Amino acid sequence: MADRYSFSLTTFSPSGKLVQIEYALNAVAQGVTSIGIKATNGVVIATEKKTGSALVDDTTVEKVVMICSNIGVVYSGMGPDARVLVDRARKAAQEYKRIYNVEPPTSVLVKEVASIMQEFTQSGGVRPFGVSLLMAGFDEAGPALYQIDPSGSFFAWKATAIGKNMINAKTFLEKRFTSSMEIEDAVHTAILTLKEGFEGAMTDSSLEIGIATMETTINSHGVPTKTGTFRRLRPAEIKDYLANIA
């Protein structure tokens, strides 16, 4: 009876489940661990950087990526699926900026990506995305951290984890997270959380970290303005953080 529903995405099982979505979550749980922490003055997303072979050029592997100037994302699960969603998110961000002449708020982009993922749970001939995303951004409303799952559901978090070690990571975050935490402490906490389940030596080349903060920039009229900015930390910066923790 169970097999009757296991291969159909658009048919509910008698217990009210779409089994393929549960299988998609299993694919996420097999991915490497990713962490997100919202601080008072920014957001940190971090993940392990693993390659299938030592012969792979790891400079070409990116799991923390920029969507637009104020929003970035990290994923756990299937890389090709994440790449498709990142491309769709970038197009949505460009469309928003073309219409309103400002970067999109984090919540707007989250809803757009979640809607795309939800469409793939009720259409014939497709499968759910085997990936969960942590989206970090900084806009007029302040810092924001969201998790988007294969079902299309999304939640705002203060701190969270996805991937194979997410249960232990969330337990660690519950003990270490404080609402008064600033961005520097958040980066240290993210690294320590990843270190709990890290296999092998942790180096600047085995981590990827991105931060969303508010920075002062000069606009086209020469006037200083504060805008949300997302950037990936350089290996040298990550190395400094690791030296402080050791």
mmCIF file of C-alpha atoms in Angstrom:
data_model
loop_
_atom_site.group_PDB
_atom_site.id
_atom_site.type_symbol
_atom_site.label_atom_id
_atom_site.label_comp_id
_atom_site.label_asym_id
_atom_site.label_seq_id
_atom_site.Cartn_x
_atom_site.Cartn_y
_atom_site.Cartn_z
ATOM 1 C CA MET A 1 0.000 0.000 0.000
ATOM 2 C CA ALA A 2 2.829 2.372 0.861
ATOM 3 C CA ASP A 3 4.464 1.889 -2.558
ATOM 4 C CA ARG A 4 1.211 2.917 -4.205
ATOM 5 C CA TYR A 5 1.751 6.487 -3.008
ATOM 6 C CA SER A 6 5.545 6.645 -2.803
ATOM 7 C CA PHE A 7 6.055 7.402 -6.490
ATOM 8 C CA SER A 8 3.221 9.869 -6.964
ATOM 9 C CA LEU A 9 3.866 13.496 -6.148
ATOM 10 C CA THR A 10 0.313 14.717 -6.706
ATOM 11 C CA THR A 11 -1.528 12.010 -4.722
ATOM 12 C CA PHE A 12 -1.961 12.171 -0.965
ATOM 13 C CA SER A 13 -1.430 9.011 1.060
ATOM 14 C CA PRO A 14 -4.271 7.909 3.389
ATOM 15 C CA SER A 15 -2.374 9.528 6.281
ATOM 16 C CA GLY A 16 -2.467 12.908 4.490
ATOM 17 C CA LYS A 17 1.173 13.005 3.384
ATOM 18 C CA LEU A 18 2.901 13.681 0.091
ATOM 19 C CA VAL A 19 5.604 11.068 0.460
ATOM 20 C CA GLN A 20 7.868 12.489 -2.250
ATOM 21 C CA ILE A 21 8.270 15.678 -0.195
ATOM 22 C CA GLU A 22 9.462 13.581 2.749
ATOM 23 C CA TYR A 23 11.978 11.918 0.452
ATOM 24 C CA ALA A 24 13.135 15.373 -0.674
ATOM 25 C CA LEU A 25 13.724 16.278 2.983
ATOM 26 C CA ASN A 26 15.811 13.097 3.286
ATOM 27 C CA ALA A 27 17.976 14.390 0.424
ATOM 28 C CA VAL A 28 18.438 17.644 2.359
ATOM 29 C CA ALA A 29 19.391 15.686 5.491
ATOM 30 C CA GLN A 30 22.196 13.980 3.531
ATOM 31 C CA GLY A 31 23.718 17.324 2.528
ATOM 32 C CA VAL A 32 26.498 19.050 4.429
ATOM 33 C CA THR A 33 25.550 21.147 7.454
ATOM 34 C CA SER A 34 24.714 24.823 6.957
ATOM 35 C CA ILE A 35 24.202 27.404 9.694
ATOM 36 C CA GLY A 36 22.350 30.705 9.866
ATOM 37 C CA ILE A 37 22.440 33.215 12.746
ATOM 38 C CA LYS A 38 20.703 36.591 12.972
ATOM 39 C CA ALA A 39 22.591 39.173 15.036
ATOM 40 C CA THR A 40 21.517 42.639 16.140
ATOM 41 C CA ASN A 41 23.487 44.284 13.332
ATOM 42 C CA GLY A 42 23.537 41.632 10.617
ATOM 43 C CA VAL A 43 23.108 38.000 9.563
ATOM 44 C CA VAL A 44 25.673 35.207 9.173
ATOM 45 C CA ILE A 45 25.313 32.118 6.972
ATOM 46 C CA ALA A 46 28.040 29.467 6.950
ATOM 47 C CA THR A 47 28.610 25.952 5.653
ATOM 48 C CA GLU A 48 31.204 23.256 5.178
ATOM 49 C CA LYS A 49 32.944 23.244 1.825
ATOM 50 C CA LYS A 50 33.417 19.675 0.651
ATOM 51 C CA THR A 51 34.458 18.237 -2.701
ATOM 52 C CA GLY A 52 34.192 14.679 -3.928
ATOM 53 C CA SER A 53 37.908 14.465 -4.698
ATOM 54 C CA ALA A 54 41.141 16.206 -3.779
ATOM 55 C CA LEU A 55 41.675 16.739 -7.509
ATOM 56 C CA VAL A 56 38.686 19.091 -7.789
ATOM 57 C CA ASP A 57 39.547 22.791 -8.005
ATOM 58 C CA ASP A 58 37.735 23.949 -4.850
ATOM 59 C CA THR A 59 37.853 27.608 -5.913
ATOM 60 C CA THR A 60 35.107 26.756 -8.421
ATOM 61 C CA VAL A 61 32.809 25.346 -5.729
ATOM 62 C CA GLU A 62 30.413 27.862 -4.156
ATOM 63 C CA LYS A 63 27.648 27.100 -1.679
ATOM 64 C CA VAL A 64 27.280 30.602 -0.248
ATOM 65 C CA VAL A 65 26.129 32.784 -3.126
ATOM 66 C CA MET A 66 24.895 36.343 -3.596
ATOM 67 C CA ILE A 67 21.398 36.851 -4.991
ATOM 68 C CA CYS A 68 21.527 40.662 -5.103
ATOM 69 C CA SER A 69 23.547 43.321 -3.321
ATOM 70 C CA ASN A 70 21.729 42.900 0.018
ATOM 71 C CA ILE A 71 20.694 39.220 -0.008
ATOM 72 C CA GLY A 72 22.626 35.946 -0.041
ATOM 73 C CA VAL A 73 21.794 32.273 0.296
ATOM 74 C CA VAL A 74 23.337 28.971 1.376
ATOM 75 C CA TYR A 75 21.932 25.514 0.663
ATOM 76 C CA SER A 76 22.017 21.931 1.878
ATOM 77 C CA GLY A 77 21.020 19.116 -0.434
ATOM 78 C CA MET A 78 21.353 18.730 -4.201
ATOM 79 C CA GLY A 79 23.632 21.329 -5.765
ATOM 80 C CA PRO A 80 22.053 21.342 -9.263
ATOM 81 C CA ASP A 81 18.613 21.980 -7.755
ATOM 82 C CA ALA A 82 20.013 24.873 -5.720
ATOM 83 C CA ARG A 83 21.605 26.349 -8.840
ATOM 84 C CA VAL A 84 18.234 26.467 -10.605
ATOM 85 C CA LEU A 85 16.611 28.200 -7.622
ATOM 86 C CA VAL A 86 19.465 30.710 -7.327
ATOM 87 C CA ASP A 87 19.051 31.633 -11.008
ATOM 88 C CA ARG A 88 15.288 32.092 -10.556
ATOM 89 C CA ALA A 89 15.854 34.181 -7.423
ATOM 90 C CA ARG A 90 18.351 36.429 -9.225
ATOM 91 C CA LYS A 91 15.885 37.000 -12.067
ATOM 92 C CA ALA A 92 13.133 37.860 -9.570
ATOM 93 C CA ALA A 93 15.458 40.312 -7.789
ATOM 94 C CA GLN A 94 16.326 42.004 -11.087
ATOM 95 C CA GLU A 95 12.655 42.286 -12.043
ATOM 96 C CA TYR A 96 11.851 43.899 -8.697
ATOM 97 C CA LYS A 97 14.706 46.392 -9.044
ATOM 98 C CA ARG A 98 13.705 47.253 -12.613
ATOM 99 C CA ILE A 99 10.175 48.115 -11.480
ATOM 100 C CA TYR A 100 10.840 49.839 -8.138
ATOM 101 C CA ASN A 101 14.481 50.951 -8.593
ATOM 102 C CA VAL A 102 15.485 49.470 -5.219
ATOM 103 C CA GLU A 103 16.783 46.095 -4.114
ATOM 104 C CA PRO A 104 14.004 43.731 -2.994
ATOM 105 C CA PRO A 105 13.212 43.240 0.702
ATOM 106 C CA THR A 106 14.292 39.829 1.969
ATOM 107 C CA SER A 107 10.710 38.738 2.706
ATOM 108 C CA VAL A 108 9.571 39.471 -0.862
ATOM 109 C CA LEU A 109 12.343 37.357 -2.406
ATOM 110 C CA VAL A 110 11.726 34.544 0.091
ATOM 111 C CA LYS A 111 8.044 34.375 -0.892
ATOM 112 C CA GLU A 112 8.976 34.332 -4.575
ATOM 113 C CA VAL A 113 11.394 31.395 -4.181
ATOM 114 C CA ALA A 114 8.991 29.552 -1.857
ATOM 115 C CA SER A 115 6.237 29.888 -4.472
ATOM 116 C CA ILE A 116 8.491 28.327 -7.112
ATOM 117 C CA MET A 117 9.278 25.407 -4.806
ATOM 118 C CA GLN A 118 5.587 24.964 -3.947
ATOM 119 C CA GLU A 119 4.640 24.766 -7.653
ATOM 120 C CA PHE A 120 6.866 21.688 -7.922
ATOM 121 C CA THR A 121 4.780 19.879 -5.288
ATOM 122 C CA GLN A 122 1.472 19.931 -7.180
ATOM 123 C CA SER A 123 2.390 19.553 -10.840
ATOM 124 C CA GLY A 124 2.480 16.350 -12.834
ATOM 125 C CA GLY A 125 5.717 15.188 -14.431
ATOM 126 C CA VAL A 126 8.004 17.015 -11.996
ATOM 127 C CA ARG A 127 9.603 16.303 -8.641
ATOM 128 C CA PRO A 128 10.202 18.489 -5.564
ATOM 129 C CA PHE A 129 13.501 20.316 -5.237
ATOM 130 C CA GLY A 130 15.879 18.214 -3.130
ATOM 131 C CA VAL A 131 17.289 21.227 -1.336
ATOM 132 C CA SER A 132 16.611 23.561 1.585
ATOM 133 C CA LEU A 133 17.795 27.169 1.556
ATOM 134 C CA LEU A 134 18.866 29.634 4.227
ATOM 135 C CA MET A 135 18.340 33.146 2.904
ATOM 136 C CA ALA A 136 19.998 36.072 4.689
ATOM 137 C CA GLY A 137 19.407 39.722 3.954
ATOM 138 C CA PHE A 138 19.457 43.255 5.302
ATOM 139 C CA ASP A 139 16.859 45.820 4.229
ATOM 140 C CA GLU A 140 14.889 48.734 5.690
ATOM 141 C CA ALA A 141 13.212 46.349 8.140
ATOM 142 C CA GLY A 142 16.629 45.256 9.453
ATOM 143 C CA PRO A 143 18.418 41.895 9.351
ATOM 144 C CA ALA A 144 16.398 38.826 8.333
ATOM 145 C CA LEU A 145 17.059 35.078 8.196
ATOM 146 C CA TYR A 146 14.658 32.641 6.508
ATOM 147 C CA GLN A 147 14.614 28.895 5.882
ATOM 148 C CA ILE A 148 12.820 27.595 2.777
ATOM 149 C CA ASP A 149 12.030 23.873 2.507
ATOM 150 C CA PRO A 150 11.176 21.635 -0.487
ATOM 151 C CA SER A 151 7.458 21.843 0.349
ATOM 152 C CA GLY A 152 7.536 25.596 -0.264
ATOM 153 C CA SER A 153 7.080 26.423 3.410
ATOM 154 C CA PHE A 154 9.273 29.142 4.908
ATOM 155 C CA PHE A 155 9.969 30.457 8.393
ATOM 156 C CA ALA A 156 11.901 33.362 9.859
ATOM 157 C CA TRP A 157 14.563 32.247 12.348
ATOM 158 C CA LYS A 158 16.843 33.799 14.926
ATOM 159 C CA ALA A 159 19.284 30.929 14.395
ATOM 160 C CA THR A 160 18.928 27.591 12.647
ATOM 161 C CA ALA A 161 20.734 24.738 10.914
ATOM 162 C CA ILE A 162 20.029 22.432 7.952
ATOM 163 C CA GLY A 163 21.826 19.361 6.642
ATOM 164 C CA LYS A 164 23.024 16.093 8.101
ATOM 165 C CA ASN A 165 24.105 17.419 11.515
ATOM 166 C CA MET A 166 21.212 19.844 11.977
ATOM 167 C CA ILE A 167 19.810 18.303 15.185
ATOM 168 C CA ASN A 168 23.088 18.562 17.101
ATOM 169 C CA ALA A 169 23.771 21.966 15.553
ATOM 170 C CA LYS A 170 20.384 23.338 16.654
ATOM 171 C CA THR A 171 20.961 22.008 20.168
ATOM 172 C CA PHE A 172 24.331 23.785 20.260
ATOM 173 C CA LEU A 173 22.792 27.007 18.941
ATOM 174 C CA GLU A 174 20.043 26.920 21.573
ATOM 175 C CA LYS A 175 22.742 26.973 24.244
ATOM 176 C CA ARG A 176 24.968 29.620 22.647
ATOM 177 C CA PHE A 177 22.569 32.038 20.952
ATOM 178 C CA THR A 178 21.587 35.305 22.659
ATOM 179 C CA SER A 179 19.309 38.028 21.301
ATOM 180 C CA SER A 180 22.001 40.664 22.018
ATOM 181 C CA MET A 181 24.624 38.881 19.876
ATOM 182 C CA GLU A 182 26.462 41.082 17.373
ATOM 183 C CA ILE A 183 27.846 40.072 13.994
ATOM 184 C CA GLU A 184 31.377 39.254 15.189
ATOM 185 C CA ASP A 185 30.046 36.948 17.911
ATOM 186 C CA ALA A 186 27.636 35.406 15.414
ATOM 187 C CA VAL A 187 30.495 34.488 13.053
ATOM 188 C CA HIS A 188 32.422 32.868 15.912
ATOM 189 C CA THR A 189 29.302 30.975 17.026
ATOM 190 C CA ALA A 190 28.625 29.742 13.488
ATOM 191 C CA ILE A 191 32.176 28.400 13.185
ATOM 192 C CA LEU A 192 31.990 26.722 16.609
ATOM 193 C CA THR A 193 28.651 25.139 15.671
ATOM 194 C CA LEU A 194 30.078 23.692 12.453
ATOM 195 C CA LYS A 195 33.151 22.521 14.355
ATOM 196 C CA GLU A 196 30.969 20.290 16.566
ATOM 197 C CA GLY A 197 30.278 17.872 13.720
ATOM 198 C CA PHE A 198 33.200 18.686 11.451
ATOM 199 C CA GLU A 199 35.206 15.806 9.999
ATOM 200 C CA GLY A 200 38.936 16.454 9.685
ATOM 201 C CA ALA A 201 40.818 19.712 10.170
ATOM 202 C CA MET A 202 38.896 22.965 9.828
ATOM 203 C CA THR A 203 40.728 25.395 7.531
ATOM 204 C CA ASP A 204 39.929 28.592 5.653
ATOM 205 C CA SER A 205 39.456 26.531 2.475
ATOM 206 C CA SER A 206 36.971 24.124 4.095
ATOM 207 C CA LEU A 207 34.502 26.815 5.175
ATOM 208 C CA GLU A 208 32.287 29.285 3.378
ATOM 209 C CA ILE A 209 30.821 32.244 5.269
ATOM 210 C CA GLY A 210 28.627 35.098 4.126
ATOM 211 C CA ILE A 211 27.443 38.127 6.074
ATOM 212 C CA ALA A 212 24.635 40.613 5.490
ATOM 213 C CA THR A 213 25.198 43.973 7.199
ATOM 214 C CA MET A 214 24.278 47.647 6.928
ATOM 215 C CA GLU A 215 27.027 49.757 5.377
ATOM 216 C CA THR A 216 27.395 53.433 4.505
ATOM 217 C CA THR A 217 27.795 54.069 0.778
ATOM 218 C CA ILE A 218 27.867 57.131 -1.450
ATOM 219 C CA ASN A 219 24.885 57.432 -3.797
ATOM 220 C CA SER A 220 24.832 58.935 -7.293
ATOM 221 C CA HIS A 221 24.308 62.416 -5.835
ATOM 222 C CA GLY A 222 27.383 62.142 -3.609
ATOM 223 C CA VAL A 223 25.326 61.783 -0.434
ATOM 224 C CA PRO A 224 26.252 59.130 2.170
ATOM 225 C CA THR A 225 23.433 56.615 2.608
ATOM 226 C CA LYS A 226 23.071 53.435 4.625
ATOM 227 C CA THR A 227 22.249 50.362 2.564
ATOM 228 C CA GLY A 228 22.094 46.630 3.192
ATOM 229 C CA THR A 229 25.082 44.730 1.823
ATOM 230 C CA PHE A 230 25.816 41.015 1.458
ATOM 231 C CA ARG A 231 29.305 39.654 0.890
ATOM 232 C CA ARG A 232 31.271 36.436 1.191
ATOM 233 C CA LEU A 233 34.214 36.445 3.571
ATOM 234 C CA ARG A 234 37.602 36.047 1.939
ATOM 235 C CA PRO A 235 39.768 33.050 2.958
ATOM 236 C CA ALA A 236 42.152 35.408 4.793
ATOM 237 C CA GLU A 237 39.251 36.734 6.900
ATOM 238 C CA ILE A 238 38.065 33.224 7.717
ATOM 239 C CA LYS A 239 41.623 32.307 8.685
ATOM 240 C CA ASP A 240 41.691 35.185 11.180
ATOM 241 C CA TYR A 241 38.430 34.006 12.771
ATOM 242 C CA LEU A 242 39.775 30.447 13.051
ATOM 243 C CA ALA A 243 42.966 31.759 14.691
ATOM 244 C CA ASN A 244 40.870 33.577 17.319
ATOM 245 C CA ILE A 245 38.899 30.426 18.108
ATOM 246 C CA ALA A 246 41.883 28.067 18.332
#
